[in-house]
CSV table of C-alpha atoms in Angstrom, one decimal:
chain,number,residue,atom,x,y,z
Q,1,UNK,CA,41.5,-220.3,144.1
Q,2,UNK,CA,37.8,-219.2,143.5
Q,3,UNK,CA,37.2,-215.3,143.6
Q,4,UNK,CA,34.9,-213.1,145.8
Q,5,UNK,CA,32.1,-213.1,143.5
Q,6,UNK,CA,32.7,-217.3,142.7
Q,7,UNK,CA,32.3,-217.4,146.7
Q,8,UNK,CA,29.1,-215.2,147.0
Q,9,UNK,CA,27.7,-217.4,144.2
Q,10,UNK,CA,28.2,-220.3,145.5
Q,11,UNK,CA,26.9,-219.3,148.9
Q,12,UNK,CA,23.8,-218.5,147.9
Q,13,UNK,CA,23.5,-221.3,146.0
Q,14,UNK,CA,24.2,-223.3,148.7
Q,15,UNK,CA,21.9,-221.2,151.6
Q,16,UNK,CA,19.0,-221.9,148.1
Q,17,UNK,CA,18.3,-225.6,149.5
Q,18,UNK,CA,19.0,-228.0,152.3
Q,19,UNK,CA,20.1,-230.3,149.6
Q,20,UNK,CA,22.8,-228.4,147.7
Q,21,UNK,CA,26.3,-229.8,148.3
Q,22,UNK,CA,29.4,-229.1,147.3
Q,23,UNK,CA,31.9,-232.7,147.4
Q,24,UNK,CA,35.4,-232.3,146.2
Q,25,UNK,CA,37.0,-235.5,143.9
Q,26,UNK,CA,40.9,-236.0,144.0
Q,27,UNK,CA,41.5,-236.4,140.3
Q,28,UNK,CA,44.8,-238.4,139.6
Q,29,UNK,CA,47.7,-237.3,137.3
Q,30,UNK,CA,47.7,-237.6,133.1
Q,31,UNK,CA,50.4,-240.3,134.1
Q,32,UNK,CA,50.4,-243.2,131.5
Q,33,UNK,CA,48.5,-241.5,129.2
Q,34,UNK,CA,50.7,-241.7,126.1
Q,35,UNK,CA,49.4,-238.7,124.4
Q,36,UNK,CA,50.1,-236.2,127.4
Q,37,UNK,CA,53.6,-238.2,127.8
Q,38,UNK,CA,54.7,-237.1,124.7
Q,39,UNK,CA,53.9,-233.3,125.5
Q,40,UNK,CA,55.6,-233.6,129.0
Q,41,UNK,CA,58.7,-234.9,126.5
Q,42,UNK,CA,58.1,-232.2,124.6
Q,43,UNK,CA,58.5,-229.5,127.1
Q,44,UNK,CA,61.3,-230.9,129.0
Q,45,UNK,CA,63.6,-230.9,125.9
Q,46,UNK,CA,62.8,-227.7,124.6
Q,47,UNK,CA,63.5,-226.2,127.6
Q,48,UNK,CA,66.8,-228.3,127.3
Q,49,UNK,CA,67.2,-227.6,123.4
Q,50,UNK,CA,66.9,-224.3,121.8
Q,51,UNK,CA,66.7,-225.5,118.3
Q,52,UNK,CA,64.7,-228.4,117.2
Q,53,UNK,CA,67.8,-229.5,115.4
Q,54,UNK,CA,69.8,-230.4,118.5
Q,55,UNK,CA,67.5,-232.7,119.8
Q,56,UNK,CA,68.7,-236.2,120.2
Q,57,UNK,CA,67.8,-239.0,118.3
Q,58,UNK,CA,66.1,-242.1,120.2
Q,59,UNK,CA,66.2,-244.7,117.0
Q,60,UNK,CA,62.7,-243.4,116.4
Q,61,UNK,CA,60.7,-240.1,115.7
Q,62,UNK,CA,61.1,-237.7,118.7
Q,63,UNK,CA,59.1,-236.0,119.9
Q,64,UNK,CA,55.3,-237.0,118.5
Q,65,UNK,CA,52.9,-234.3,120.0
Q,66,UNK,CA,51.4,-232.0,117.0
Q,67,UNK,CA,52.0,-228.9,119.3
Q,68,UNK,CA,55.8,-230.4,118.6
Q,69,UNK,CA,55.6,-230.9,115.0
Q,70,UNK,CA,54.0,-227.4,114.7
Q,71,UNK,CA,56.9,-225.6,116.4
Q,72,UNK,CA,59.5,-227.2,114.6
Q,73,UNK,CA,58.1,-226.6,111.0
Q,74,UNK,CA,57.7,-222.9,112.4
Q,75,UNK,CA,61.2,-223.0,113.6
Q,76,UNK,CA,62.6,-224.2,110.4
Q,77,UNK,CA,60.8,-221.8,108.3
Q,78,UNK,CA,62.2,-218.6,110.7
Q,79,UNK,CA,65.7,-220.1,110.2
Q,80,UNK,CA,65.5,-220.2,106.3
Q,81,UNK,CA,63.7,-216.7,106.6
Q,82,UNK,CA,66.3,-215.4,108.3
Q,83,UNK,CA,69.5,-216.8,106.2
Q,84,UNK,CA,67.6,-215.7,103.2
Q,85,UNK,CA,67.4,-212.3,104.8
Q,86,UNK,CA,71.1,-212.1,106.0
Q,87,UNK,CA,72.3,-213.2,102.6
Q,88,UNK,CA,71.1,-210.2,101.0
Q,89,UNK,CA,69.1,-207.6,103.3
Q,90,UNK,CA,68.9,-205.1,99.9
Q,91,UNK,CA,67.1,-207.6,98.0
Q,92,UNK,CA,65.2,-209.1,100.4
Q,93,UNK,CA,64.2,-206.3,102.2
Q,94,UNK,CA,63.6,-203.9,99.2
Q,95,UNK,CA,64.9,-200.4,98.4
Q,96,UNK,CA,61.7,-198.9,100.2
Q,97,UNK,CA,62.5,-200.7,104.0
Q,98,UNK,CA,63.9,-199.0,106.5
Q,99,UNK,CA,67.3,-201.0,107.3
Q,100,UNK,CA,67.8,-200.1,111.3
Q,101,UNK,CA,68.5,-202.7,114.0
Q,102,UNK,CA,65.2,-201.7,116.0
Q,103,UNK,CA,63.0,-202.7,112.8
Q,104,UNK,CA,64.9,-206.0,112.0
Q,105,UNK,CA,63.0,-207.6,114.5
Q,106,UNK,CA,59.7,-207.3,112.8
Q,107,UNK,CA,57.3,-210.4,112.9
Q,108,UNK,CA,54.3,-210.4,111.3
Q,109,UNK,CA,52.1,-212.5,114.4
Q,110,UNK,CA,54.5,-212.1,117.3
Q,111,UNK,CA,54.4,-209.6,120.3
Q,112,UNK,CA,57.0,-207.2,118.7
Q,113,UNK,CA,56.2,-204.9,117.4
Q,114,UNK,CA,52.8,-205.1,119.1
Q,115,UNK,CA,53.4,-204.9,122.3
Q,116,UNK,CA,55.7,-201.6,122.2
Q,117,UNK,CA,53.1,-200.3,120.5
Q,118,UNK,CA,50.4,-201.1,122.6
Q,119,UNK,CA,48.5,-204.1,121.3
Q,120,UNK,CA,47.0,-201.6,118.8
Q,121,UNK,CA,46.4,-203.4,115.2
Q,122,UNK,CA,45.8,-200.1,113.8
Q,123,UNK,CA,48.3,-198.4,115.5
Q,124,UNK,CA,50.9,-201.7,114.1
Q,125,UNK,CA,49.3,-201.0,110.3
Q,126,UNK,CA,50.4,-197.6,110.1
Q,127,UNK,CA,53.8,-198.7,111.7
Q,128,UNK,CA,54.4,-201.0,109.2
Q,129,UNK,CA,53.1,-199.3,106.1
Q,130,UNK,CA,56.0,-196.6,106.9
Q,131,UNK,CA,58.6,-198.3,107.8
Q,132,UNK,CA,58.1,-200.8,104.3
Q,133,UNK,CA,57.0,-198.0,102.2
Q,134,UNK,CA,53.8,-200.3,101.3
Q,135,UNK,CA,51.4,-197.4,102.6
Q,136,UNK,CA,48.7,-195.5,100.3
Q,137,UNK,CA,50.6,-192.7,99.4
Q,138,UNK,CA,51.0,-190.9,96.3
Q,139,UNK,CA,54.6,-192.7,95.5
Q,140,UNK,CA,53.4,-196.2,96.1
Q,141,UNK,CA,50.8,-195.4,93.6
Q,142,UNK,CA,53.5,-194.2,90.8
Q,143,UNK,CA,55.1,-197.9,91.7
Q,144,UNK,CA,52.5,-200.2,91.6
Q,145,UNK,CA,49.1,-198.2,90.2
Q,146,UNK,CA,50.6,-196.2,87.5
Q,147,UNK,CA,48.1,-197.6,85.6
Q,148,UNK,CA,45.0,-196.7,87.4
Q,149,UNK,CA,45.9,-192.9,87.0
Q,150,UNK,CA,45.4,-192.3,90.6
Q,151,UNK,CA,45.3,-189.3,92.4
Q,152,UNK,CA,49.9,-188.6,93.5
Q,153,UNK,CA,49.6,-185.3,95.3
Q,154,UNK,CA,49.5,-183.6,98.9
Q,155,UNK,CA,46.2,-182.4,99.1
Q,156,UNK,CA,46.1,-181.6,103.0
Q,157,UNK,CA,49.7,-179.2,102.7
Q,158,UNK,CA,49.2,-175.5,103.8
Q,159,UNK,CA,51.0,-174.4,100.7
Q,160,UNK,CA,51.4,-175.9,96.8
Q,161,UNK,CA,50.6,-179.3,96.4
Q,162,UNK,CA,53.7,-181.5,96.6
Q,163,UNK,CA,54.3,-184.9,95.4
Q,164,UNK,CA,52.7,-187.5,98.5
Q,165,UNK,CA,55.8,-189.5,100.1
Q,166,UNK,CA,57.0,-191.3,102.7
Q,167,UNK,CA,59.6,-188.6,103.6
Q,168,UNK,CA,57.0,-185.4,102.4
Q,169,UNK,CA,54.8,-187.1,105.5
Q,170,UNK,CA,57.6,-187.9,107.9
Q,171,UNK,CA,59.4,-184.1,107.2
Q,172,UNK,CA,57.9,-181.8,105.2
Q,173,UNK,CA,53.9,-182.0,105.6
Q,174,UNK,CA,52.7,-179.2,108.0
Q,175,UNK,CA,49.2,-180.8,108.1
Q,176,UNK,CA,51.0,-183.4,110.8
Q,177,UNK,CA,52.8,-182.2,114.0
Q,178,UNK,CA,56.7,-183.7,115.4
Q,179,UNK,CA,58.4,-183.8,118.1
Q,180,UNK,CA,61.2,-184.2,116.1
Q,181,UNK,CA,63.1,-182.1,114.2
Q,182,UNK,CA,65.0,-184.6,111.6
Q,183,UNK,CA,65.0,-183.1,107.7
Q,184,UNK,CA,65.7,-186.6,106.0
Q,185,UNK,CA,65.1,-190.5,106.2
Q,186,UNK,CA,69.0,-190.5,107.3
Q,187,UNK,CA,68.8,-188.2,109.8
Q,188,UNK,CA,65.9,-190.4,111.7
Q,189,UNK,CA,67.9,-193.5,111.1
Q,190,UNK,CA,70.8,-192.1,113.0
Q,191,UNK,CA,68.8,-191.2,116.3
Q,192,UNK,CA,68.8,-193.1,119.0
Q,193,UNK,CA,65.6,-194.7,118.9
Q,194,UNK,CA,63.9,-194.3,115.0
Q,195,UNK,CA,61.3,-196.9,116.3
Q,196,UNK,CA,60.2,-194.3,119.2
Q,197,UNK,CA,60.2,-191.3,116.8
Q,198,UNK,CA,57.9,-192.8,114.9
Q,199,UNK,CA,55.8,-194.3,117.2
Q,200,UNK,CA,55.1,-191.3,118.8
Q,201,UNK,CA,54.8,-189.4,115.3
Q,202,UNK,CA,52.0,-191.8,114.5
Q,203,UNK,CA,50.4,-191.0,118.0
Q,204,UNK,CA,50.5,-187.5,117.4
Q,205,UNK,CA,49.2,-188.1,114.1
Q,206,UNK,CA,46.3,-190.7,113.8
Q,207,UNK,CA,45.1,-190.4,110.1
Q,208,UNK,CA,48.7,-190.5,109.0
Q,209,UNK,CA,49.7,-193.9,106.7
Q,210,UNK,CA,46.0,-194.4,106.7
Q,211,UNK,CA,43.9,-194.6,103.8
Q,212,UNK,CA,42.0,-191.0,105.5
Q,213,UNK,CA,45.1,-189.5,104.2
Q,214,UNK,CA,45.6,-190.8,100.8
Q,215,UNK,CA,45.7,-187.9,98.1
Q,216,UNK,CA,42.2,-187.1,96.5
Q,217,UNK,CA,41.2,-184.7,94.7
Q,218,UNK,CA,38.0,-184.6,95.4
């Protein structure tokens, strides 16, 4: 149905000249179409089907849309990704990862964790740098700069200098404010919700996990 403003347009269009018409067509169906067959196919059995594997075999290749073909390479990739990470979360997940149900969930494209977090890319960034570990700080730098000899220290603490973590951010950083009142990574893993915490730490905090933050000593 047209909006307000499509109907105002369209009446003064029509009030413009004697001659302006509007005539309405009845358009039939996609029906014997073969290429819009196969899609109807295709929705009707995934509905059906929850896996691509549990389709059922016609004596020839079922269904033929690309939109089909798509999903089922993407579905067979997320099924290998996901044995691969069960088999062995500590390797696959590295030491730096935050192992919590809440974060296990993680998809790089999908709606989570973007839309808890408010369909803000940045916001999802900084989300993601912390809970991996892969974030500019002065520890990532010791890992996988050592050789670039750049700056590994707290620059923005009230007090000495300290070495420029994940945790010294989190816990220990009094240029950043917390709701919370956790001393270790252990202790936020065993609240209720880690993935609120530090959602709303990173609110709180907008330059934190960003590269605004990263030690310099200039």
């Amino acid at each position: 149905m047209a909006n307000v403003n499509s109907c105002r347009i369209l009446r003064d269009w029509f009030e413009r000249h004697p001659d302006n018409h509007l005539h309405l067509h009845y358009c039939p169906s996609h029906s014997g179409i073969e290429e819009n067959d196969a899609v109807d196919a295709d929705v009707k059995h995934t509905a059906r089907y929850t896996s691509w594997r549990d389709l059922p075999r016609y004596g020839r290749t079922f269904p033929t849309s690309h939109a089909f073909v798509k999903y089922s390479i993407t579905d067979y990739a997320t099924e290998l990704w996901r044995q691969e990470a069960d088999a062995n979360p500590r390797a696959y997940w590295g030491r730096q990862h935050l192992r919590h149900p809440s974060f296990r969930r993680l998809q790089h494209t999908g709606s989570f964790p973007l839309k808890r977090l408010g369909g803000r890319p940045t916001l999802v960034a900084r989300f993601i740098r912390c809970i991996t570990g892969h974030a500019p700080t002065g520890q990532y730098r010791d890992r996988f700069r050592y050789r670039h000899g750049e700056p590994t220290m707290c620059v923005l603490h009230s007090g000495d200098w300290a070495y420029h973590t994940r945790e010294h951010i989190l816990f220990r950083c009094d240029y950043y404010t917390r709701r919370y009142r956790y001393s270790s990574i252990d202790d936020l893993l065993q609240s209720l919700d880690p993935f609120y915490d530090i959602h709303h730490f990173l609110l709180d905090n907008p330059t934190a996990f960003s590269f605004e933050d990263a030690p310099c000593y200039d």
